[in-house]
Coordinates of C-alpha atoms and ligand atoms in Angstrom, one line a residue:
M1 CA -220.3 9.7 81.4
K2 CA -220.0 6.3 80.0
G3 CA -222.8 4.4 78.3
M4 CA -224.1 1.4 80.2
M5 CA -224.0 -1.3 77.6
Q6 CA -222.4 -4.7 77.6
H7 CA -219.0 -5.1 76.0
R8 CA -218.6 -8.5 74.2
P9 CA -215.5 -9.2 72.3
L10 CA -215.9 -9.2 68.5
L11 CA -214.7 -12.7 67.6
I12 CA -214.5 -14.6 64.3
S13 CA -215.9 -17.7 65.9
N14 CA -219.2 -15.9 66.4
I15 CA -219.7 -15.5 62.6
L16 CA -219.9 -19.2 61.7
E17 CA -222.0 -20.1 64.8
Y18 CA -224.4 -17.4 63.8
A19 CA -224.5 -18.7 60.1
A20 CA -225.1 -22.3 61.2
E21 CA -228.1 -21.2 63.3
A22 CA -229.6 -18.4 61.2
H23 CA -228.8 -19.7 57.7
A24 CA -228.8 -23.4 58.2
K25 CA -229.8 -24.2 54.6
A26 CA -227.1 -22.1 52.9
E27 CA -224.3 -24.2 51.5
I28 CA -220.6 -24.1 50.6
I29 CA -220.3 -25.7 47.1
S30 CA -216.7 -26.5 46.2
V31 CA -214.9 -27.7 43.1
R32 CA -212.4 -30.1 44.7
T33 CA -208.9 -31.1 43.8
E34 CA -210.3 -34.6 44.0
G35 CA -212.2 -33.7 40.7
D36 CA -215.8 -33.6 41.9
I37 CA -218.2 -30.9 43.3
H38 CA -218.7 -31.1 47.0
R39 CA -221.5 -29.6 49.1
Q40 CA -222.0 -28.9 52.7
T41 CA -224.3 -26.6 54.7
Y42 CA -223.1 -24.1 57.3
P43 CA -224.2 -26.4 60.2
Q44 CA -222.2 -29.3 58.6
T45 CA -219.3 -26.9 58.2
L46 CA -219.4 -25.8 61.8
R47 CA -219.3 -29.4 63.0
R48 CA -216.2 -30.0 60.8
V49 CA -214.7 -26.8 62.1
Y50 CA -215.1 -28.0 65.6
Q51 CA -213.4 -31.3 64.7
L52 CA -210.6 -29.4 63.0
A53 CA -210.2 -27.1 66.0
N54 CA -209.8 -30.2 68.2
A55 CA -207.3 -31.6 65.8
L56 CA -205.3 -28.4 65.9
Q57 CA -205.2 -28.4 69.6
G58 CA -204.0 -32.0 69.4
L59 CA -201.2 -30.8 67.2
G60 CA -200.1 -28.3 69.9
V61 CA -201.4 -25.1 68.3
Q62 CA -201.6 -22.4 70.8
L63 CA -202.9 -18.8 71.1
G64 CA -200.9 -16.6 68.7
D65 CA -199.3 -19.5 66.7
R66 CA -199.2 -19.0 63.0
V67 CA -200.8 -21.7 60.9
A68 CA -200.4 -21.3 57.2
T69 CA -202.5 -22.4 54.2
L70 CA -201.4 -22.8 50.6
A71 CA -204.7 -23.6 48.9
W72 CA -207.4 -22.8 46.4
N73 CA -210.8 -21.6 47.3
G74 CA -212.7 -24.6 48.8
Y75 CA -214.5 -25.7 51.9
R76 CA -211.4 -27.1 53.6
H77 CA -209.7 -23.7 53.2
F78 CA -212.8 -22.1 54.6
E79 CA -212.8 -24.5 57.6
L80 CA -209.2 -23.6 58.3
Y81 CA -210.1 -19.9 58.4
Y82 CA -212.5 -20.5 61.3
A83 CA -210.8 -23.3 63.2
I84 CA -207.5 -21.4 63.3
S85 CA -208.7 -17.9 64.1
G86 CA -211.6 -19.2 66.3
Q87 CA -209.0 -20.6 68.8
G88 CA -206.9 -17.5 68.8
A89 CA -204.2 -18.7 66.4
V90 CA -203.3 -16.8 63.2
C91 CA -204.4 -18.0 59.8
H92 CA -201.5 -17.1 57.5
T93 CA -202.7 -17.4 53.9
I94 CA -199.8 -17.9 51.4
N95 CA -200.1 -17.0 47.8
P96 CA -198.9 -20.0 45.7
R97 CA -198.0 -17.7 42.8
L98 CA -195.2 -16.1 44.8
S99 CA -191.6 -16.8 43.8
A100 CA -189.8 -19.5 45.7
E101 CA -187.6 -16.8 47.2
Q102 CA -190.6 -14.9 48.5
L103 CA -192.3 -18.1 49.8
I104 CA -189.2 -19.0 51.8
Y105 CA -188.9 -15.5 53.2
I106 CA -192.5 -15.3 54.4
V107 CA -192.8 -18.8 55.9
N108 CA -189.6 -18.1 57.9
H109 CA -190.6 -14.6 58.7
A110 CA -194.0 -15.6 59.9
E111 CA -192.5 -18.6 61.9
D112 CA -195.3 -20.8 60.8
K113 CA -195.9 -23.9 62.9
L114 CA -198.0 -25.9 60.4
I115 CA -198.8 -25.5 56.7
F116 CA -202.0 -26.9 55.2
V117 CA -201.6 -27.5 51.6
D118 CA -203.7 -28.5 48.6
T119 CA -202.4 -31.5 46.6
T120 CA -201.7 -29.1 43.7
F121 CA -199.1 -27.2 45.7
V122 CA -197.3 -30.1 47.3
P123 CA -194.5 -29.9 44.7
I124 CA -193.9 -26.2 45.5
L125 CA -193.2 -27.0 49.2
Q126 CA -191.1 -30.0 48.4
A127 CA -188.9 -27.9 46.2
V128 CA -188.1 -25.5 49.0
R129 CA -188.4 -27.8 52.0
S130 CA -184.7 -27.6 53.0
E131 CA -185.0 -23.8 53.3
L132 CA -188.0 -23.9 55.6
P133 CA -187.8 -24.4 59.4
A134 CA -186.9 -28.0 60.3
D135 CA -189.8 -28.4 62.8
L136 CA -192.5 -27.2 60.4
R137 CA -195.2 -29.7 59.9
F138 CA -197.4 -30.3 56.8
V139 CA -201.0 -31.4 56.3
I140 CA -202.3 -32.2 52.9
M141 CA -205.9 -31.1 52.3
T142 CA -207.4 -34.3 51.0
D143 CA -208.5 -37.8 52.2
R144 CA -206.3 -40.9 52.4
A145 CA -207.3 -42.2 49.0
H146 CA -206.1 -39.1 47.3
M147 CA -202.9 -38.5 49.4
P148 CA -200.1 -37.9 46.9
E149 CA -196.7 -39.4 47.5
N150 CA -194.6 -36.8 49.1
T151 CA -191.3 -36.0 50.9
L152 CA -192.9 -33.8 53.5
D153 CA -193.8 -36.5 55.9
A154 CA -197.3 -34.9 55.7
L155 CA -200.4 -35.6 57.7
C156 CA -203.8 -36.2 56.0
Y157 CA -206.5 -33.6 56.5
E158 CA -209.5 -35.9 56.6
E159 CA -207.7 -38.3 58.9
L160 CA -207.1 -35.5 61.3
L161 CA -210.8 -34.9 61.6
V162 CA -212.0 -38.5 61.9
D163 CA -213.0 -39.4 65.5
Q164 CA -212.6 -35.8 66.7
P165 CA -215.5 -34.5 68.8
E166 CA -218.1 -32.5 66.9
S167 CA -218.1 -29.8 69.5
F168 CA -215.5 -27.3 70.8
D169 CA -215.6 -24.6 73.4
W170 CA -214.1 -21.6 71.7
P171 CA -211.8 -19.8 74.1
E172 CA -212.8 -16.2 74.9
F173 CA -210.0 -13.8 74.4
D174 CA -209.4 -10.1 73.7
E175 CA -211.0 -9.0 70.5
N176 CA -207.7 -7.4 69.4
T177 CA -206.0 -10.9 69.3
A178 CA -204.4 -11.4 65.9
A179 CA -206.5 -13.6 63.5
G180 CA -205.0 -13.5 60.0
L181 CA -201.8 -12.7 58.3
C182 CA -201.4 -11.7 54.7
Y183 CA -198.2 -10.5 53.1
T184 CA -198.3 -7.8 50.4
S185 CA -197.0 -8.8 47.1
G186 CA -194.1 -6.3 47.6
T187 CA -192.9 -5.1 44.2
T188 CA -189.7 -3.9 45.9
G189 CA -188.0 -5.2 49.0
N190 CA -189.3 -8.1 51.1
P191 CA -193.1 -8.7 51.4
K192 CA -194.7 -7.1 54.4
G193 CA -197.3 -8.7 56.6
A194 CA -200.7 -7.2 57.3
L195 CA -201.8 -8.7 60.6
Y196 CA -205.6 -8.6 61.0
S197 CA -207.3 -9.0 64.4
N198 CA -210.5 -10.7 65.3
R199 CA -212.0 -7.2 65.9
S200 CA -210.9 -5.8 62.5
T201 CA -212.1 -8.9 60.7
V202 CA -215.6 -8.9 62.3
L203 CA -216.0 -5.2 61.7
H204 CA -214.8 -5.6 58.1
A205 CA -217.3 -8.5 57.6
M206 CA -220.1 -6.2 58.8
M207 CA -218.9 -3.4 56.5
V208 CA -218.7 -5.7 53.5
G209 CA -222.1 -7.1 54.6
L210 CA -223.6 -3.7 54.3
I211 CA -222.3 -3.4 50.8
M212 CA -223.4 -6.8 49.7
G213 CA -226.8 -6.4 51.2
Q214 CA -227.5 -3.6 48.8
S215 CA -227.3 -5.8 45.7
I216 CA -227.2 -9.5 46.7
P217 CA -230.3 -11.1 48.2
E218 CA -230.3 -13.6 51.0
E219 CA -229.9 -17.2 49.7
A220 CA -228.2 -16.0 46.6
R221 CA -225.0 -17.8 45.4
V222 CA -221.8 -15.8 45.6
L223 CA -218.6 -16.9 43.8
P224 CA -215.4 -15.6 45.1
V225 CA -212.9 -15.9 42.3
V226 CA -210.7 -13.7 44.3
P227 CA -208.6 -16.1 46.2
L228 CA -208.8 -17.0 49.9
F229 CA -205.0 -16.8 49.7
H230 CA -205.1 -13.0 49.0
V231 CA -206.6 -10.6 51.6
N232 CA -209.2 -13.1 52.8
A233 CA -210.9 -13.1 49.4
W234 CA -212.0 -9.5 50.1
G235 CA -213.8 -10.6 53.3
I236 CA -216.4 -12.7 51.5
P237 CA -215.8 -15.8 53.7
Y238 CA -216.8 -13.7 56.7
A239 CA -219.5 -11.5 55.2
S240 CA -221.5 -14.0 53.1
P241 CA -222.2 -16.3 56.1
L242 CA -223.7 -13.4 57.9
L243 CA -226.0 -12.7 55.0
G244 CA -227.0 -16.3 54.3
H245 CA -225.4 -16.5 50.9
S246 CA -224.3 -19.8 49.6
L247 CA -220.6 -19.8 48.5
V248 CA -219.5 -21.3 45.3
M249 CA -215.8 -22.1 45.6
P250 CA -214.1 -22.5 42.2
G251 CA -210.9 -24.4 43.2
G252 CA -208.1 -24.0 40.6
A253 CA -210.0 -23.8 37.3
L254 CA -210.3 -20.1 36.8
D255 CA -210.2 -19.8 33.0
G256 CA -213.3 -18.4 31.2
E257 CA -214.6 -21.7 30.0
N258 CA -214.5 -23.4 33.5
L259 CA -215.9 -20.4 35.3
F260 CA -218.7 -20.1 32.8
K261 CA -219.6 -23.8 33.3
L262 CA -219.5 -23.6 37.1
M263 CA -221.5 -20.3 37.2
D264 CA -224.1 -21.7 34.8
Q265 CA -224.4 -25.0 36.6
E266 CA -224.6 -23.5 40.0
N267 CA -226.7 -20.5 39.2
V268 CA -224.2 -18.0 40.6
F269 CA -225.8 -14.6 41.2
S270 CA -222.8 -12.6 42.1
A271 CA -219.1 -13.1 41.2
W272 CA -216.1 -11.2 42.6
G273 CA -212.6 -10.9 41.1
V274 CA -209.9 -8.9 39.3
P275 CA -210.3 -7.6 35.8
T276 CA -208.1 -10.2 34.2
V277 CA -210.4 -13.0 35.3
W278 CA -213.4 -11.2 33.8
M279 CA -211.6 -10.8 30.5
G280 CA -211.6 -14.6 30.3
L281 CA -215.2 -15.0 31.3
L282 CA -216.3 -12.3 28.8
G283 CA -214.4 -14.2 26.0
E284 CA -216.5 -17.3 26.9
I285 CA -219.7 -15.3 27.1
Q286 CA -219.0 -14.0 23.6
K287 CA -218.3 -17.5 22.3
Q288 CA -221.5 -18.9 23.7
G289 CA -223.6 -15.9 22.8
R290 CA -225.2 -15.8 26.3
K291 CA -224.3 -15.2 29.9
P292 CA -224.3 -17.9 32.6
S293 CA -227.8 -18.5 34.0
G294 CA -228.7 -16.4 37.0
F295 CA -225.6 -14.2 36.6
S296 CA -226.7 -10.7 37.7
D297 CA -223.9 -9.0 39.7
V298 CA -220.2 -8.7 39.3
V299 CA -217.7 -7.0 41.6
V300 CA -214.5 -5.9 39.9
G301 CA -211.5 -4.7 42.0
G302 CA -207.8 -5.2 42.6
S303 CA -207.0 -3.0 39.6
A304 CA -209.0 -0.5 37.6
A305 CA -212.0 -2.0 35.9
P306 CA -211.7 -1.0 32.2
R307 CA -214.6 1.1 31.0
K308 CA -215.3 -1.2 28.1
M309 CA -215.7 -4.2 30.6
I310 CA -218.2 -2.3 32.7
E311 CA -220.2 -1.3 29.5
T312 CA -220.2 -4.9 28.3
F313 CA -221.4 -6.4 31.6
E314 CA -224.1 -3.7 32.1
K315 CA -225.4 -4.2 28.5
M316 CA -226.1 -7.8 29.3
G317 CA -227.9 -6.9 32.5
V318 CA -225.1 -7.6 35.0
N319 CA -224.8 -4.9 37.6
V320 CA -221.1 -3.9 38.0
G321 CA -219.7 -2.9 41.4
H322 CA -216.2 -1.4 41.0
A323 CA -214.3 -1.7 44.3
W324 CA -211.0 -0.3 45.5
G325 CA -208.9 -1.4 48.4
M326 CA -205.6 -2.8 49.6
T327 CA -204.1 -5.7 51.5
E328 CA -203.4 -3.1 54.3
M329 CA -207.1 -2.3 54.4
S330 CA -208.6 -5.8 54.9
P331 CA -209.0 -4.9 51.9
I332 CA -212.3 -2.9 51.1
G333 CA -212.0 0.8 51.0
T334 CA -214.6 1.9 48.5
H335 CA -217.3 0.1 46.6
G336 CA -219.3 0.7 43.4
N337 CA -222.9 0.5 44.7
M338 CA -224.4 3.6 43.2
P339 CA -227.3 5.8 44.4
K340 CA -230.5 5.9 42.3
W341 CA -229.5 9.2 40.5
V342 CA -226.5 7.4 39.0
K343 CA -228.6 4.4 37.9
D344 CA -231.1 6.8 36.3
L345 CA -228.4 8.6 34.2
P346 CA -228.2 8.0 30.4
F347 CA -226.3 4.7 29.9
D348 CA -223.0 6.2 28.8
Q349 CA -222.9 8.6 31.7
M350 CA -223.9 5.9 34.2
V351 CA -220.9 3.8 32.9
D352 CA -218.6 6.8 33.2
V353 CA -219.5 7.0 36.9
K354 CA -219.1 3.2 37.4
A355 CA -215.6 3.4 35.9
K356 CA -214.7 5.5 39.0
Q357 CA -213.9 3.6 42.2
G358 CA -217.1 4.4 44.1
R359 CA -217.8 5.7 47.6
R360 CA -216.1 4.9 50.8
A361 CA -217.3 2.1 53.0
F362 CA -218.6 3.2 56.4
G363 CA -215.7 3.1 58.8
V364 CA -213.1 4.0 56.2
Q365 CA -212.0 7.7 56.2
L366 CA -210.3 9.1 53.1
K367 CA -208.2 12.2 52.7
I368 CA -206.1 13.5 49.7
I369 CA -202.9 15.4 50.3
D370 CA -201.1 17.6 47.8
D371 CA -197.3 17.9 47.3
N372 CA -197.1 20.3 50.2
G373 CA -198.8 18.0 52.6
Q374 CA -202.0 20.0 52.5
R375 CA -205.5 18.4 52.4
V376 CA -207.2 19.2 49.1
A377 CA -210.9 19.8 48.4
H378 CA -213.2 16.9 47.4
D379 CA -214.3 18.7 44.3
G380 CA -213.5 16.1 41.7
K381 CA -210.6 18.1 40.3
A382 CA -207.9 18.3 42.9
V383 CA -205.5 15.4 42.8
G384 CA -203.0 14.1 45.3
E385 CA -202.0 11.1 47.4
L386 CA -204.8 9.2 49.0
Y387 CA -204.5 8.5 52.8
V388 CA -206.9 6.2 54.7
R389 CA -207.8 5.7 58.4
G390 CA -210.1 3.3 60.2
N391 CA -210.6 0.2 62.3
T392 CA -209.9 -2.2 59.4
I393 CA -206.6 -0.5 58.3
V394 CA -203.1 -1.6 59.4
S395 CA -201.3 0.4 62.1
G396 CA -198.0 -1.2 61.2
Y397 CA -196.5 -4.5 59.8
F398 CA -195.9 -7.8 61.5
N399 CA -192.5 -8.1 63.0
N400 CA -191.2 -5.2 60.9
P401 CA -190.3 -2.2 63.0
E402 CA -188.7 -0.3 60.2
A403 CA -191.8 -0.5 57.9
S404 CA -194.1 0.0 60.8
A405 CA -192.5 3.3 61.8
K406 CA -193.4 4.6 58.3
A407 CA -196.8 3.0 58.0
V408 CA -199.0 5.8 59.3
D409 CA -198.5 9.6 59.8
G410 CA -198.7 11.5 63.1
D411 CA -202.5 11.5 63.0
G412 CA -202.8 7.8 62.2
W413 CA -203.4 8.0 58.5
F414 CA -202.0 5.3 56.2
G415 CA -200.5 6.5 52.9
T416 CA -201.8 4.3 50.1
G417 CA -199.4 5.3 47.4
D418 CA -202.4 5.8 45.1
I419 CA -203.0 9.2 43.4
A420 CA -206.7 10.1 43.5
S421 CA -209.4 12.7 43.5
I422 CA -212.8 12.6 45.2
D423 CA -215.9 14.5 43.9
Q424 CA -218.7 16.3 45.6
N425 CA -220.7 13.1 45.8
G426 CA -217.9 11.3 47.6
I427 CA -217.0 9.2 44.6
L428 CA -213.3 8.3 44.4
T429 CA -211.3 8.2 41.2
I430 CA -207.9 6.4 41.3
Q431 CA -205.7 8.1 38.8
D432 CA -202.8 5.8 39.2
R433 CA -200.3 4.2 41.5
S434 CA -197.9 7.0 42.2
K435 CA -195.1 5.0 40.7
D436 CA -197.1 4.2 37.5
L437 CA -198.0 7.8 36.7
I438 CA -196.3 9.1 33.6
K439 CA -194.5 12.4 33.9
S440 CA -194.1 14.2 30.6
G441 CA -192.8 17.8 30.4
G442 CA -193.7 18.4 34.0
E443 CA -197.3 17.3 33.5
W444 CA -198.8 14.0 34.7
I445 CA -200.5 11.5 32.5
S446 CA -202.7 8.8 34.1
S447 CA -201.8 5.4 32.8
I448 CA -205.2 4.1 33.9
D449 CA -206.9 6.7 31.7
L450 CA -204.8 5.8 28.7
E451 CA -205.5 2.1 29.2
N452 CA -209.2 2.7 29.6
V453 CA -209.5 4.6 26.3
A454 CA -207.1 2.4 24.4
M455 CA -208.8 -0.7 25.4
A456 CA -212.1 0.6 23.9
H457 CA -210.4 0.2 20.5
P458 CA -211.9 -2.9 18.9
G459 CA -208.4 -4.0 17.8
I460 CA -207.0 -4.0 21.3
A461 CA -207.8 -6.9 23.7
A462 CA -205.6 -5.8 26.7
C463 CA -203.0 -3.1 27.2
A464 CA -200.8 -1.4 29.7
A465 CA -199.4 2.1 29.5
I466 CA -195.9 2.6 30.9
A467 CA -193.4 5.5 31.0
M468 CA -190.3 5.4 28.9
P469 CA -187.4 7.7 29.7
H470 CA -187.0 10.7 27.4
P471 CA -184.1 13.3 27.6
K472 CA -186.3 16.3 26.8
W473 CA -189.7 15.3 28.3
D474 CA -188.5 13.2 31.2
E475 CA -190.9 10.4 30.3
R476 CA -193.2 9.6 27.4
P477 CA -196.1 7.1 27.4
V478 CA -195.9 3.8 25.4
L479 CA -198.6 1.3 25.1
V480 CA -197.8 -2.4 25.5
A481 CA -200.8 -4.2 23.9
V482 CA -202.3 -7.5 23.0
A483 CA -204.2 -7.5 19.7
A484 CA -207.8 -8.6 19.7
G485 CA -207.5 -10.3 16.3
A486 CA -205.0 -11.0 13.5
D487 CA -204.8 -7.4 12.4
K488 CA -202.9 -5.1 14.6
P489 CA -204.2 -1.5 14.4
A490 CA -201.6 1.1 13.3
L491 CA -200.4 3.7 15.8
D492 CA -202.1 6.5 13.8
D493 CA -205.4 4.6 14.0
I494 CA -205.0 4.2 17.8
H495 CA -204.2 7.9 18.1
T496 CA -207.4 8.8 16.1
H497 CA -209.4 6.7 18.4
M498 CA -207.8 8.2 21.5
S499 CA -207.6 11.8 20.5
E500 CA -211.2 12.5 21.5
H501 CA -210.2 12.1 25.1
F502 CA -206.6 13.3 25.2
A503 CA -204.5 16.2 24.2
K504 CA -201.9 15.4 21.5
W505 CA -199.0 15.5 24.0
Q506 CA -200.7 12.8 26.1
L507 CA -201.0 10.2 23.4
P508 CA -198.6 7.3 23.5
D509 CA -195.4 7.6 21.4
D510 CA -195.5 4.0 20.4
V511 CA -197.3 0.7 20.7
I512 CA -195.4 -2.5 21.4
W513 CA -197.4 -5.7 20.5
V514 CA -197.0 -8.7 22.8
E515 CA -198.7 -12.1 23.0
A516 CA -199.8 -11.6 26.7
L517 CA -199.3 -9.1 29.5
P518 CA -197.2 -10.4 32.5
L519 CA -199.3 -10.7 35.7
T520 CA -198.4 -10.4 39.4
A521 CA -199.1 -13.1 42.0
T522 CA -202.5 -11.4 42.5
G523 CA -203.5 -11.4 38.9
K524 CA -202.8 -7.8 38.1
V525 CA -200.8 -6.6 35.1
S526 CA -197.2 -6.3 36.4
K527 CA -195.8 -3.0 35.2
L528 CA -192.6 -3.7 37.0
T529 CA -192.0 -6.8 34.8
L530 CA -192.9 -4.7 31.7
R531 CA -190.5 -2.0 32.7
Q532 CA -187.8 -4.6 33.2
Q533 CA -188.7 -6.4 29.9
F534 CA -188.4 -3.2 27.9
A535 CA -185.5 -1.7 29.8
D536 CA -183.5 -1.4 26.5
Y537 CA -186.4 -0.1 24.5
Q538 CA -185.8 3.2 22.7
L539 CA -188.6 5.7 21.8
P540 CA -189.1 6.2 18.1
D541 CA -187.8 9.8 18.1
L542 CA -184.6 8.7 19.8
R543 CA -183.7 5.8 17.5
Ligands
AMP1 P1 -203.1 -5.1 46.9 O1 -202.6 -4.7 48.2 O2 -202.2 -6.1 46.3 O3 -204.5 -5.6 46.9 O4 -203.0 -3.9 46.0 C1 -203.6 -2.7 46.3 C2 -203.5 -1.7 45.2 O5 -204.2 -2.2 44.0 C3 -204.1 -0.3 45.4 O6 -203.3 0.5 46.2 C4 -204.4 0.2 44.0 O7 -203.2 0.7 43.5 C5 -204.7 -1.0 43.3 N1 -206.2 -1.2 43.1 C6 -207.0 -1.9 43.8 N2 -208.3 -1.8 43.4 C7 -208.2 -0.9 42.4 C8 -209.2 -0.3 41.5 N3 -210.5 -0.6 41.6 N4 -208.8 0.6 40.7 C9 -207.5 1.0 40.6 N5 -206.5 0.5 41.3 C10 -206.9 -0.5 42.2

């Protein structure tokens, strides 16, 4: 027997209409490329989204067309999210940090019709213009007064909006209609496109909303440092409007000093981003001897949050939520909101739990598989590859039958490529990316564990553990590290510091000092680059 309830499509356009009505006072506050800070409420935003939607129709955008963005976090980028997806087109966010080769590949692969670009990134497109489709059109996201000279024959964003009606009838379509496209950074081979639907995006927004609602009050200000050009800024542009948060959009100034200033000035309550960003902010907090006013909550994800970072934030009264996810998961998989019994633990034990990747979001199923393809117990000990399943997880990749055929197993589970364990309380620990695990003498060593402990050494500011080939042991761990001060600690000293947590054979064979660690387009430490950089390196006992 079927239930007798209405079935309304879950559409992205509903989110902003709701926010404009229910949270009319909340604002989007943006650091603009024009150099000032801009503010507008959700009702004002909705009116501009209507104008933009009309303009897009005028430019011939149709259901299913891909419309790309190459932009920082700001209100115009937010408007594009809603105007494009609201009319059934696909918002293709492009990461400006990609190589020219990858950019050319994805614009051609996505068959974008239009690209909306911030003034900052105009040179990137000009440099590759000849390799992009001839009929592609460009819109620069600024007003006439700030339009840069360009060879793109580009339209002006604000001019597109002028004189457009401040109303628009959103078309009603199937909730499974594609809404967003984000390519994975792809460390090998070509990038692959995760194609989100209206339904998956709305469900993900509600899922993230549940998580946010536990620690962020209505009317609080939320700062997505995580870019709108990478996995929809973890869903914040969809979840925060539901909860009545004001959004503080940082534009392009993401260094510690600028972030501190913005957070302090705008009284940001909660800020979200990858660990490298928080390293910068923590440096500035240390310099100033205080945290930004109102700063109470930080979400760290994208790569493992170092234990030391969690400890430092928690000591200054900033609640840390450690989240894990993937582009293919919209991206939230697990989150670090902890039950009361964890908060009540002695400080060090509480930090230990927060260094894990937290519990699954409702709607995301997790399973761990051993080498024989058997499910292992969630006992905190058994380790294997993590598989995920749910309404916010890809079933395949855009226009890529080969990768799609391998995306999920026979029961619809997506293999994450992460090696993990889950304990009796449902708390996930990511041990490593499977390709980053270090295999020594038939035993695995977690690079994340090595990094966490090494980074707690006062002489080490940042580090990455990578495997180096060894004829006898297969691989041996080596630390590539950035010194915290002028004095670089000796390897013996680092071993003494680490030996409390590791067996002797697990300790790194060497430390290589560098000025800075290479980062990927999404701000994570690039172990691939490190492995290439040190391809000719020889371990001390082989020299
Ligand atoms: P991406 O699709 O670029 O967002 O990368 C997803 C991958 O980043 C995951 O499969 C993990 O390997 C890694 N990752 C994301 N969040 C975390 C975390 N909190 N701890 C450890 N690894 C993470």
